[in-house]
């Protein structure tokens, strides 16, 4: 029988040796929407209200593409601390708002890089 401390060390070294070979799973679309909804409710709703349709209506009146919208929110929101969120947090919020307002953006999770360069029009539902 292997002593407990030695077994723990063996397992720990084995796990460490495997780390470089493990791929970190990308967030799923559901995880992105949950996270974006949490940010929207916790930060954005303080100024925009609980309904994501309100800020989306504003965006549709003033911006043409998802890339333009991402550029705006990632540099000017939240109003109390512009640009203070992580780039992916802005993408998660946009994915949440767009999904809740029926604005299609695709089926894969939205990344900050994809959102920032997207020529996708802000279509009306």
PDB file of C-alpha atoms in Angstrom:
ATOM      1  CA  UNK A   1       0.000   0.000   0.000  1.00  0.00           C
ATOM      2  CA  UNK A   2       1.309   3.453  -0.952  1.00  0.00           C
ATOM      3  CA  UNK A   3       1.381   6.008   1.877  1.00  0.00           C
ATOM      4  CA  UNK A   4      -1.244   8.769   1.443  1.00  0.00           C
ATOM      5  CA  UNK A   5       1.235  11.645   1.202  1.00  0.00           C
ATOM      6  CA  UNK A   6       3.252   9.859  -1.483  1.00  0.00           C
ATOM      7  CA  UNK A   7       0.075   9.022  -3.454  1.00  0.00           C
ATOM      8  CA  UNK A   8      -1.004  12.660  -3.302  1.00  0.00           C
ATOM      9  CA  UNK A   9       2.386  13.776  -4.667  1.00  0.00           C
ATOM     10  CA  UNK A  10       2.234  11.229  -7.476  1.00  0.00           C
ATOM     11  CA  UNK A  11      -1.257  12.370  -8.461  1.00  0.00           C
ATOM     12  CA  UNK A  12      -0.298  16.043  -8.264  1.00  0.00           C
ATOM     13  CA  UNK A  13       2.777  15.562 -10.480  1.00  0.00           C
ATOM     14  CA  UNK A  14       0.716  13.536 -12.926  1.00  0.00           C
ATOM     15  CA  UNK A  15      -1.896  16.271 -13.188  1.00  0.00           C
ATOM     16  CA  UNK A  16       0.774  18.935 -13.629  1.00  0.00           C
ATOM     17  CA  UNK A  17       2.368  16.909 -16.401  1.00  0.00           C
ATOM     18  CA  UNK A  18      -0.990  16.718 -18.214  1.00  0.00           C
ATOM     19  CA  UNK A  19      -1.804  20.433 -18.039  1.00  0.00           C
ATOM     20  CA  UNK A  20      -0.048  21.453 -21.255  1.00  0.00           C
ATOM     21  CA  UNK A  21      -2.047  18.806 -23.110  1.00  0.00           C
ATOM     22  CA  UNK A  22      -5.459  19.816 -21.821  1.00  0.00           C
ATOM     23  CA  UNK A  23      -7.448  22.213 -23.965  1.00  0.00           C
ATOM     24  CA  UNK A  24      -9.470  24.728 -22.061  1.00  0.00           C
ATOM     25  CA  UNK A  25     -13.053  24.562 -23.215  1.00  0.00           C
ATOM     26  CA  UNK A  26     -14.441  27.718 -24.739  1.00  0.00           C
ATOM     27  CA  UNK A  27     -17.584  29.020 -23.088  1.00  0.00           C
ATOM     28  CA  UNK A  28     -20.816  27.788 -24.579  1.00  0.00           C
ATOM     29  CA  UNK A  29     -23.412  30.144 -25.974  1.00  0.00           C
ATOM     30  CA  UNK A  30     -25.592  29.460 -22.912  1.00  0.00           C
ATOM     31  CA  UNK A  31     -22.736  30.359 -20.549  1.00  0.00           C
ATOM     32  CA  UNK A  32     -22.078  33.535 -22.507  1.00  0.00           C
ATOM     33  CA  UNK A  33     -25.727  34.578 -22.332  1.00  0.00           C
ATOM     34  CA  UNK A  34     -25.888  33.843 -18.606  1.00  0.00           C
ATOM     35  CA  UNK A  35     -22.733  35.872 -17.984  1.00  0.00           C
ATOM     36  CA  UNK A  36     -23.875  38.721 -20.233  1.00  0.00           C
ATOM     37  CA  UNK A  37     -27.240  38.781 -18.464  1.00  0.00           C
ATOM     38  CA  UNK A  38     -25.532  38.991 -15.076  1.00  0.00           C
ATOM     39  CA  UNK A  39     -23.439  41.950 -16.211  1.00  0.00           C
ATOM     40  CA  UNK A  40     -26.429  43.655 -17.807  1.00  0.00           C
ATOM     41  CA  UNK A  41     -28.534  43.223 -14.664  1.00  0.00           C
ATOM     42  CA  UNK A  42     -25.732  44.184 -12.302  1.00  0.00           C
ATOM     43  CA  UNK A  43     -24.235  47.139 -14.181  1.00  0.00           C
ATOM     44  CA  UNK A  44     -26.081  48.206 -17.325  1.00  0.00           C
ATOM     45  CA  UNK A  45     -29.604  48.141 -15.913  1.00  0.00           C
ATOM     46  CA  UNK A  46     -28.689  50.895 -13.433  1.00  0.00           C
ATOM     47  CA  UNK A  47     -28.890  53.401 -16.313  1.00  0.00           C
ATOM     48  CA  UNK A  48     -30.653  51.513 -19.120  1.00  0.00           C
ATOM     49  CA  UNK A  49     -33.369  49.774 -17.112  1.00  0.00           C
ATOM     50  CA  UNK A  50     -34.044  46.049 -16.939  1.00  0.00           C
ATOM     51  CA  UNK A  51     -35.246  45.698 -20.542  1.00  0.00           C
ATOM     52  CA  UNK A  52     -32.417  45.267 -23.073  1.00  0.00           C
ATOM     53  CA  UNK A  53     -34.727  46.515 -25.835  1.00  0.00           C
ATOM     54  CA  UNK A  54     -34.156  50.109 -24.715  1.00  0.00           C
ATOM     55  CA  UNK A  55     -30.385  50.283 -25.317  1.00  0.00           C
ATOM     56  CA  UNK A  56     -30.761  48.196 -28.490  1.00  0.00           C
ATOM     57  CA  UNK A  57     -33.298  50.660 -29.905  1.00  0.00           C
ATOM     58  CA  UNK A  58     -30.815  53.469 -29.204  1.00  0.00           C
ATOM     59  CA  UNK A  59     -28.044  51.505 -30.945  1.00  0.00           C
ATOM     60  CA  UNK A  60     -30.163  50.795 -34.021  1.00  0.00           C
ATOM     61  CA  UNK A  61     -30.940  54.501 -34.429  1.00  0.00           C
ATOM     62  CA  UNK A  62     -27.312  55.588 -34.247  1.00  0.00           C
ATOM     63  CA  UNK A  63     -25.133  52.704 -35.405  1.00  0.00           C
ATOM     64  CA  UNK A  64     -25.037  50.489 -38.455  1.00  0.00           C
ATOM     65  CA  UNK A  65     -22.971  47.421 -37.513  1.00  0.00           C
ATOM     66  CA  UNK A  66     -22.132  45.151 -34.619  1.00  0.00           C
ATOM     67  CA  UNK A  67     -18.505  46.301 -34.885  1.00  0.00           C
ATOM     68  CA  UNK A  68     -19.560  49.910 -34.487  1.00  0.00           C
ATOM     69  CA  UNK A  69     -21.754  49.019 -31.494  1.00  0.00           C
ATOM     70  CA  UNK A  70     -18.941  47.036 -29.858  1.00  0.00           C
ATOM     71  CA  UNK A  71     -16.568  49.980 -30.349  1.00  0.00           C
ATOM     72  CA  UNK A  72     -19.065  52.313 -28.721  1.00  0.00           C
ATOM     73  CA  UNK A  73     -19.904  50.205 -25.667  1.00  0.00           C
ATOM     74  CA  UNK A  74     -16.338  49.041 -25.057  1.00  0.00           C
ATOM     75  CA  UNK A  75     -15.029  52.603 -24.869  1.00  0.00           C
ATOM     76  CA  UNK A  76     -17.989  54.501 -23.401  1.00  0.00           C
ATOM     77  CA  UNK A  77     -19.748  52.091 -21.053  1.00  0.00           C
ATOM     78  CA  UNK A  78     -20.495  51.906 -18.241  1.00  0.00           C
ATOM     79  CA  UNK A  79     -20.984  55.641 -17.973  1.00  0.00           C
ATOM     80  CA  UNK A  80     -19.532  55.626 -14.447  1.00  0.00           C
ATOM     81  CA  UNK A  81     -16.307  53.901 -15.568  1.00  0.00           C
ATOM     82  CA  UNK A  82     -15.954  53.796 -19.378  1.00  0.00           C
ATOM     83  CA  UNK A  83     -13.907  50.915 -20.745  1.00  0.00           C
ATOM     84  CA  UNK A  84     -13.539  49.293 -17.341  1.00  0.00           C
ATOM     85  CA  UNK A  85     -14.880  45.851 -18.249  1.00  0.00           C
ATOM     86  CA  UNK A  86     -12.844  43.100 -19.853  1.00  0.00           C
ATOM     87  CA  UNK A  87     -13.181  42.981 -23.656  1.00  0.00           C
ATOM     88  CA  UNK A  88     -14.983  39.629 -23.471  1.00  0.00           C
ATOM     89  CA  UNK A  89     -17.449  41.020 -20.912  1.00  0.00           C
ATOM     90  CA  UNK A  90     -18.572  43.586 -23.487  1.00  0.00           C
ATOM     91  CA  UNK A  91     -19.034  40.814 -26.068  1.00  0.00           C
ATOM     92  CA  UNK A  92     -21.043  38.778 -23.545  1.00  0.00           C
ATOM     93  CA  UNK A  93     -23.331  41.727 -22.808  1.00  0.00           C
ATOM     94  CA  UNK A  94     -23.860  42.366 -26.518  1.00  0.00           C
ATOM     95  CA  UNK A  95     -24.651  38.680 -27.112  1.00  0.00           C
ATOM     96  CA  UNK A  96     -27.209  38.842 -24.291  1.00  0.00           C
ATOM     97  CA  UNK A  97     -28.819  42.084 -25.506  1.00  0.00           C
ATOM     98  CA  UNK A  98     -28.938  40.947 -29.110  1.00  0.00           C
ATOM     99  CA  UNK A  99     -30.430  37.574 -28.202  1.00  0.00           C
ATOM    100  CA  UNK A 100     -33.057  39.134 -25.931  1.00  0.00           C
ATOM    101  CA  UNK A 101     -34.073  41.579 -28.660  1.00  0.00           C
ATOM    102  CA  UNK A 102     -34.188  39.041 -31.489  1.00  0.00           C
ATOM    103  CA  UNK A 103     -31.119  40.368 -33.278  1.00  0.00           C
ATOM    104  CA  UNK A 104     -29.275  37.408 -34.803  1.00  0.00           C
ATOM    105  CA  UNK A 105     -25.495  37.249 -34.520  1.00  0.00           C
ATOM    106  CA  UNK A 106     -24.850  33.556 -35.159  1.00  0.00           C
ATOM    107  CA  UNK A 107     -24.865  30.356 -33.153  1.00  0.00           C
ATOM    108  CA  UNK A 108     -21.302  30.330 -31.793  1.00  0.00           C
ATOM    109  CA  UNK A 109     -20.364  32.409 -28.759  1.00  0.00           C
ATOM    110  CA  UNK A 110     -19.435  35.967 -29.706  1.00  0.00           C
ATOM    111  CA  UNK A 111     -15.816  36.886 -29.036  1.00  0.00           C
ATOM    112  CA  UNK A 112     -14.510  40.374 -28.424  1.00  0.00           C
ATOM    113  CA  UNK A 113     -12.326  40.120 -31.522  1.00  0.00           C
ATOM    114  CA  UNK A 114     -15.187  38.967 -33.738  1.00  0.00           C
ATOM    115  CA  UNK A 115     -17.565  41.603 -32.371  1.00  0.00           C
ATOM    116  CA  UNK A 116     -15.076  44.436 -32.768  1.00  0.00           C
ATOM    117  CA  UNK A 117     -14.526  43.664 -36.462  1.00  0.00           C
ATOM    118  CA  UNK A 118     -18.021  42.557 -37.403  1.00  0.00           C
ATOM    119  CA  UNK A 119     -19.687  44.219 -40.383  1.00  0.00           C
ATOM    120  CA  UNK A 120     -22.973  42.534 -39.420  1.00  0.00           C
ATOM    121  CA  UNK A 121     -25.835  45.026 -39.650  1.00  0.00           C
ATOM    122  CA  UNK A 122     -27.905  45.722 -36.556  1.00  0.00           C
ATOM    123  CA  UNK A 123     -31.050  44.261 -38.057  1.00  0.00           C
ATOM    124  CA  UNK A 124     -34.500  44.930 -36.759  1.00  0.00           C
ATOM    125  CA  UNK A 125     -36.318  41.812 -35.604  1.00  0.00           C
TER     126      UNK A 125
END
